[in-house]
Amino acid sequence: MDNRKETCTLSDGRTLEVNPDVVADFRHMPFADNTFSLVLFDPPHFRWCGDNSNLKKNYGRLPPDWGNYIGQGFEECMRVLKENGVLVFKWNEQQIKLKTIMKYIKYEPLFGHLTGRSGHTYWLVFMKGGVQ
């Protein structure tokens, strides 16, 4: 699922095709409550990038009200999860620290892991009905 379906050209001439099965906003998913056993939430994580930048084209850009945007998306992910379902949350903290993002999330992760070449990407695992 993505909120866009498009084909565009990156600055180096490569073609980027975004072709999701479902086009929808992650804050308003077109799925019933308690649908999935596993959800991966990988929202945009950049606040500052140009309108025509490769970063925006590849990963999207956060809106000015980014904290509530992420919080609403997280709540929607939990809504579509089955009881005891698992939510995997990916966050890159190059522009916004994970500690800051966690202020907008009402759940505590079961565990997490830091990855990436530069050590900026976190993967956190939550369980619906788990630690809250």
PDB file of C-alpha atoms in Angstrom:
ATOM      1  CA  MET A   1       0.000   0.000   0.000  1.00  0.00           C
ATOM      2  CA  ASP A   2       1.176   3.511  -0.826  1.00  0.00           C
ATOM      3  CA  ASN A   3      -0.633   6.825  -1.156  1.00  0.00           C
ATOM      4  CA  ARG A   4       0.476   7.238  -4.757  1.00  0.00           C
ATOM      5  CA  LYS A   5       0.757   5.337  -8.016  1.00  0.00           C
ATOM      6  CA  GLU A   6       3.165   7.000 -10.399  1.00  0.00           C
ATOM      7  CA  THR A   7       6.154   6.736 -12.650  1.00  0.00           C
ATOM      8  CA  CYS A   8       8.811   9.448 -12.536  1.00  0.00           C
ATOM      9  CA  THR A   9      12.386  10.075 -13.601  1.00  0.00           C
ATOM     10  CA  LEU A  10      15.099  10.439 -10.977  1.00  0.00           C
ATOM     11  CA  SER A  11      17.866  13.014 -11.315  1.00  0.00           C
ATOM     12  CA  ASP A  12      20.276  10.406 -12.711  1.00  0.00           C
ATOM     13  CA  GLY A  13      17.835   9.393 -15.445  1.00  0.00           C
ATOM     14  CA  ARG A  14      16.603   6.163 -13.850  1.00  0.00           C
ATOM     15  CA  THR A  15      12.866   5.523 -13.840  1.00  0.00           C
ATOM     16  CA  LEU A  16      11.091   5.085 -10.525  1.00  0.00           C
ATOM     17  CA  GLU A  17       7.815   3.199 -10.652  1.00  0.00           C
ATOM     18  CA  VAL A  18       5.544   3.222  -7.612  1.00  0.00           C
ATOM     19  CA  ASN A  19       2.880   0.604  -8.291  1.00  0.00           C
ATOM     20  CA  PRO A  20       1.247  -0.597  -5.056  1.00  0.00           C
ATOM     21  CA  ASP A  21      -1.558  -3.155  -4.873  1.00  0.00           C
ATOM     22  CA  VAL A  22      -3.602  -0.644  -2.836  1.00  0.00           C
ATOM     23  CA  VAL A  23      -3.480   3.152  -3.129  1.00  0.00           C
ATOM     24  CA  ALA A  24      -4.490   4.690   0.199  1.00  0.00           C
ATOM     25  CA  ASP A  25      -3.403   6.997   3.015  1.00  0.00           C
ATOM     26  CA  PHE A  26      -1.950   5.009   5.930  1.00  0.00           C
ATOM     27  CA  ARG A  27      -4.063   7.109   8.309  1.00  0.00           C
ATOM     28  CA  HIS A  28      -7.267   5.814   6.663  1.00  0.00           C
ATOM     29  CA  MET A  29      -6.712   2.254   5.470  1.00  0.00           C
ATOM     30  CA  PRO A  30      -9.473   0.560   3.462  1.00  0.00           C
ATOM     31  CA  PHE A  31      -9.385  -2.575   5.622  1.00  0.00           C
ATOM     32  CA  ALA A  32     -11.662  -3.851   8.374  1.00  0.00           C
ATOM     33  CA  ASP A  33     -10.601  -3.891  12.016  1.00  0.00           C
ATOM     34  CA  ASN A  34      -8.524  -6.911  13.055  1.00  0.00           C
ATOM     35  CA  THR A  35      -7.626  -7.951   9.484  1.00  0.00           C
ATOM     36  CA  PHE A  36      -3.897  -8.708   9.574  1.00  0.00           C
ATOM     37  CA  SER A  37      -1.562 -10.748  11.764  1.00  0.00           C
ATOM     38  CA  LEU A  38       1.453  -8.698  10.647  1.00  0.00           C
ATOM     39  CA  VAL A  39       1.792  -5.056   9.570  1.00  0.00           C
ATOM     40  CA  LEU A  40       4.986  -3.292   8.470  1.00  0.00           C
ATOM     41  CA  PHE A  41       4.805   0.492   8.966  1.00  0.00           C
ATOM     42  CA  ASP A  42       7.527   2.307   7.025  1.00  0.00           C
ATOM     43  CA  PRO A  43       6.338   5.934   6.821  1.00  0.00           C
ATOM     44  CA  PRO A  44       8.208   8.860   5.292  1.00  0.00           C
ATOM     45  CA  HIS A  45      10.893  10.088   7.666  1.00  0.00           C
ATOM     46  CA  PHE A  46      12.220  13.231   5.970  1.00  0.00           C
ATOM     47  CA  ARG A  47      10.933  16.694   6.877  1.00  0.00           C
ATOM     48  CA  TRP A  48      13.430  18.576   4.753  1.00  0.00           C
ATOM     49  CA  CYS A  49      13.928  17.591   1.143  1.00  0.00           C
ATOM     50  CA  GLY A  50      13.252  19.388  -2.127  1.00  0.00           C
ATOM     51  CA  ASP A  51      10.019  19.060  -4.077  1.00  0.00           C
ATOM     52  CA  ASN A  52      11.834  17.399  -6.979  1.00  0.00           C
ATOM     53  CA  SER A  53      14.526  15.606  -4.980  1.00  0.00           C
ATOM     54  CA  ASN A  54      15.226  11.903  -5.301  1.00  0.00           C
ATOM     55  CA  LEU A  55      14.615  11.606  -1.542  1.00  0.00           C
ATOM     56  CA  LYS A  56      11.059  12.875  -1.875  1.00  0.00           C
ATOM     57  CA  LYS A  57      10.385  10.809  -4.988  1.00  0.00           C
ATOM     58  CA  ASN A  58      11.695   7.616  -3.374  1.00  0.00           C
ATOM     59  CA  TYR A  59      10.548   7.989   0.219  1.00  0.00           C
ATOM     60  CA  GLY A  60       8.027  10.812   0.438  1.00  0.00           C
ATOM     61  CA  ARG A  61       8.150  13.804   2.760  1.00  0.00           C
ATOM     62  CA  LEU A  62       6.521  14.399   6.112  1.00  0.00           C
ATOM     63  CA  PRO A  63       3.893  17.141   6.378  1.00  0.00           C
ATOM     64  CA  PRO A  64       4.370  20.103   8.764  1.00  0.00           C
ATOM     65  CA  ASP A  65       2.204  18.335  11.388  1.00  0.00           C
ATOM     66  CA  TRP A  66       4.452  15.265  11.172  1.00  0.00           C
ATOM     67  CA  GLY A  67       4.051  14.101  14.790  1.00  0.00           C
ATOM     68  CA  ASN A  68       0.277  13.721  14.629  1.00  0.00           C
ATOM     69  CA  TYR A  69       0.615  12.285  11.117  1.00  0.00           C
ATOM     70  CA  ILE A  70       2.838   9.462  12.377  1.00  0.00           C
ATOM     71  CA  GLY A  71       0.699   8.971  15.501  1.00  0.00           C
ATOM     72  CA  GLN A  72      -2.476   8.635  13.410  1.00  0.00           C
ATOM     73  CA  GLY A  73      -0.751   6.184  11.086  1.00  0.00           C
ATOM     74  CA  PHE A  74       0.423   4.113  14.015  1.00  0.00           C
ATOM     75  CA  GLU A  75      -3.107   3.995  15.480  1.00  0.00           C
ATOM     76  CA  GLU A  76      -4.492   2.916  12.122  1.00  0.00           C
ATOM     77  CA  CYS A  77      -1.903   0.133  11.882  1.00  0.00           C
ATOM     78  CA  MET A  78      -2.990  -1.103  15.301  1.00  0.00           C
ATOM     79  CA  ARG A  79      -6.659  -0.935  14.259  1.00  0.00           C
ATOM     80  CA  VAL A  80      -6.150  -3.302  11.323  1.00  0.00           C
ATOM     81  CA  LEU A  81      -4.022  -5.722  13.380  1.00  0.00           C
ATOM     82  CA  LYS A  82      -5.591  -8.818  14.881  1.00  0.00           C
ATOM     83  CA  GLU A  83      -5.319  -9.312  18.638  1.00  0.00           C
ATOM     84  CA  ASN A  84      -1.754 -10.446  19.384  1.00  0.00           C
ATOM     85  CA  GLY A  85      -0.773  -9.308  15.879  1.00  0.00           C
ATOM     86  CA  VAL A  86       2.706  -7.914  15.275  1.00  0.00           C
ATOM     87  CA  LEU A  87       3.525  -4.418  14.060  1.00  0.00           C
ATOM     88  CA  VAL A  88       7.028  -3.810  12.717  1.00  0.00           C
ATOM     89  CA  PHE A  89       7.890  -0.103  12.649  1.00  0.00           C
ATOM     90  CA  LYS A  90      10.830   1.212  10.631  1.00  0.00           C
ATOM     91  CA  TRP A  91      12.245   4.637  11.423  1.00  0.00           C
ATOM     92  CA  ASN A  92      15.303   6.438  10.079  1.00  0.00           C
ATOM     93  CA  GLU A  93      16.420   9.170  12.460  1.00  0.00           C
ATOM     94  CA  GLN A  94      18.604  11.275  10.191  1.00  0.00           C
ATOM     95  CA  GLN A  95      16.233  14.230  10.610  1.00  0.00           C
ATOM     96  CA  ILE A  96      13.974  13.304  13.539  1.00  0.00           C
ATOM     97  CA  LYS A  97      15.303  11.251  16.439  1.00  0.00           C
ATOM     98  CA  LEU A  98      13.451   8.073  17.389  1.00  0.00           C
ATOM     99  CA  LYS A  99      13.074   9.418  20.936  1.00  0.00           C
ATOM    100  CA  THR A 100      11.086  12.352  19.531  1.00  0.00           C
ATOM    101  CA  ILE A 101       8.866  10.148  17.338  1.00  0.00           C
ATOM    102  CA  MET A 102       8.078   7.874  20.285  1.00  0.00           C
ATOM    103  CA  LYS A 103       6.307  10.810  21.994  1.00  0.00           C
ATOM    104  CA  TYR A 104       3.554  10.430  19.369  1.00  0.00           C
ATOM    105  CA  ILE A 105       3.226   6.653  19.709  1.00  0.00           C
ATOM    106  CA  LYS A 106       1.125   5.374  22.607  1.00  0.00           C
ATOM    107  CA  TYR A 107       2.683   1.916  22.702  1.00  0.00           C
ATOM    108  CA  GLU A 108       5.928   0.453  24.008  1.00  0.00           C
ATOM    109  CA  PRO A 109       7.920  -1.788  21.686  1.00  0.00           C
ATOM    110  CA  LEU A 110       8.667  -5.362  22.664  1.00  0.00           C
ATOM    111  CA  PHE A 111      12.175  -4.911  21.267  1.00  0.00           C
ATOM    112  CA  GLY A 112      14.073  -3.046  18.580  1.00  0.00           C
ATOM    113  CA  HIS A 113      17.228  -3.123  16.530  1.00  0.00           C
ATOM    114  CA  LEU A 114      19.455  -0.422  15.038  1.00  0.00           C
ATOM    115  CA  THR A 115      20.655  -1.083  11.470  1.00  0.00           C
ATOM    116  CA  GLY A 116      21.926   0.706   8.400  1.00  0.00           C
ATOM    117  CA  ARG A 117      25.330   1.668   7.104  1.00  0.00           C
ATOM    118  CA  SER A 118      25.391   4.814   9.196  1.00  0.00           C
ATOM    119  CA  GLY A 119      23.415   3.406  12.122  1.00  0.00           C
ATOM    120  CA  HIS A 120      20.353   5.615  11.657  1.00  0.00           C
ATOM    121  CA  THR A 121      17.603   3.079  10.927  1.00  0.00           C
ATOM    122  CA  TYR A 122      15.605   1.442  13.715  1.00  0.00           C
ATOM    123  CA  TRP A 123      13.288  -1.519  13.462  1.00  0.00           C
ATOM    124  CA  LEU A 124      10.887  -1.771  16.406  1.00  0.00           C
ATOM    125  CA  VAL A 125       8.446  -4.603  17.067  1.00  0.00           C
ATOM    126  CA  PHE A 126       5.109  -4.063  18.804  1.00  0.00           C
ATOM    127  CA  MET A 127       2.286  -6.457  19.625  1.00  0.00           C
ATOM    128  CA  LYS A 128      -1.386  -5.565  19.748  1.00  0.00           C
ATOM    129  CA  GLY A 129      -2.526  -6.454  23.212  1.00  0.00           C
ATOM    130  CA  GLY A 130       1.123  -6.570  24.287  1.00  0.00           C
ATOM    131  CA  VAL A 131       2.905  -3.941  26.367  1.00  0.00           C
ATOM    132  CA  GLN A 132       1.017  -0.616  26.248  1.00  0.00           C
TER     133      GLN A 132
END
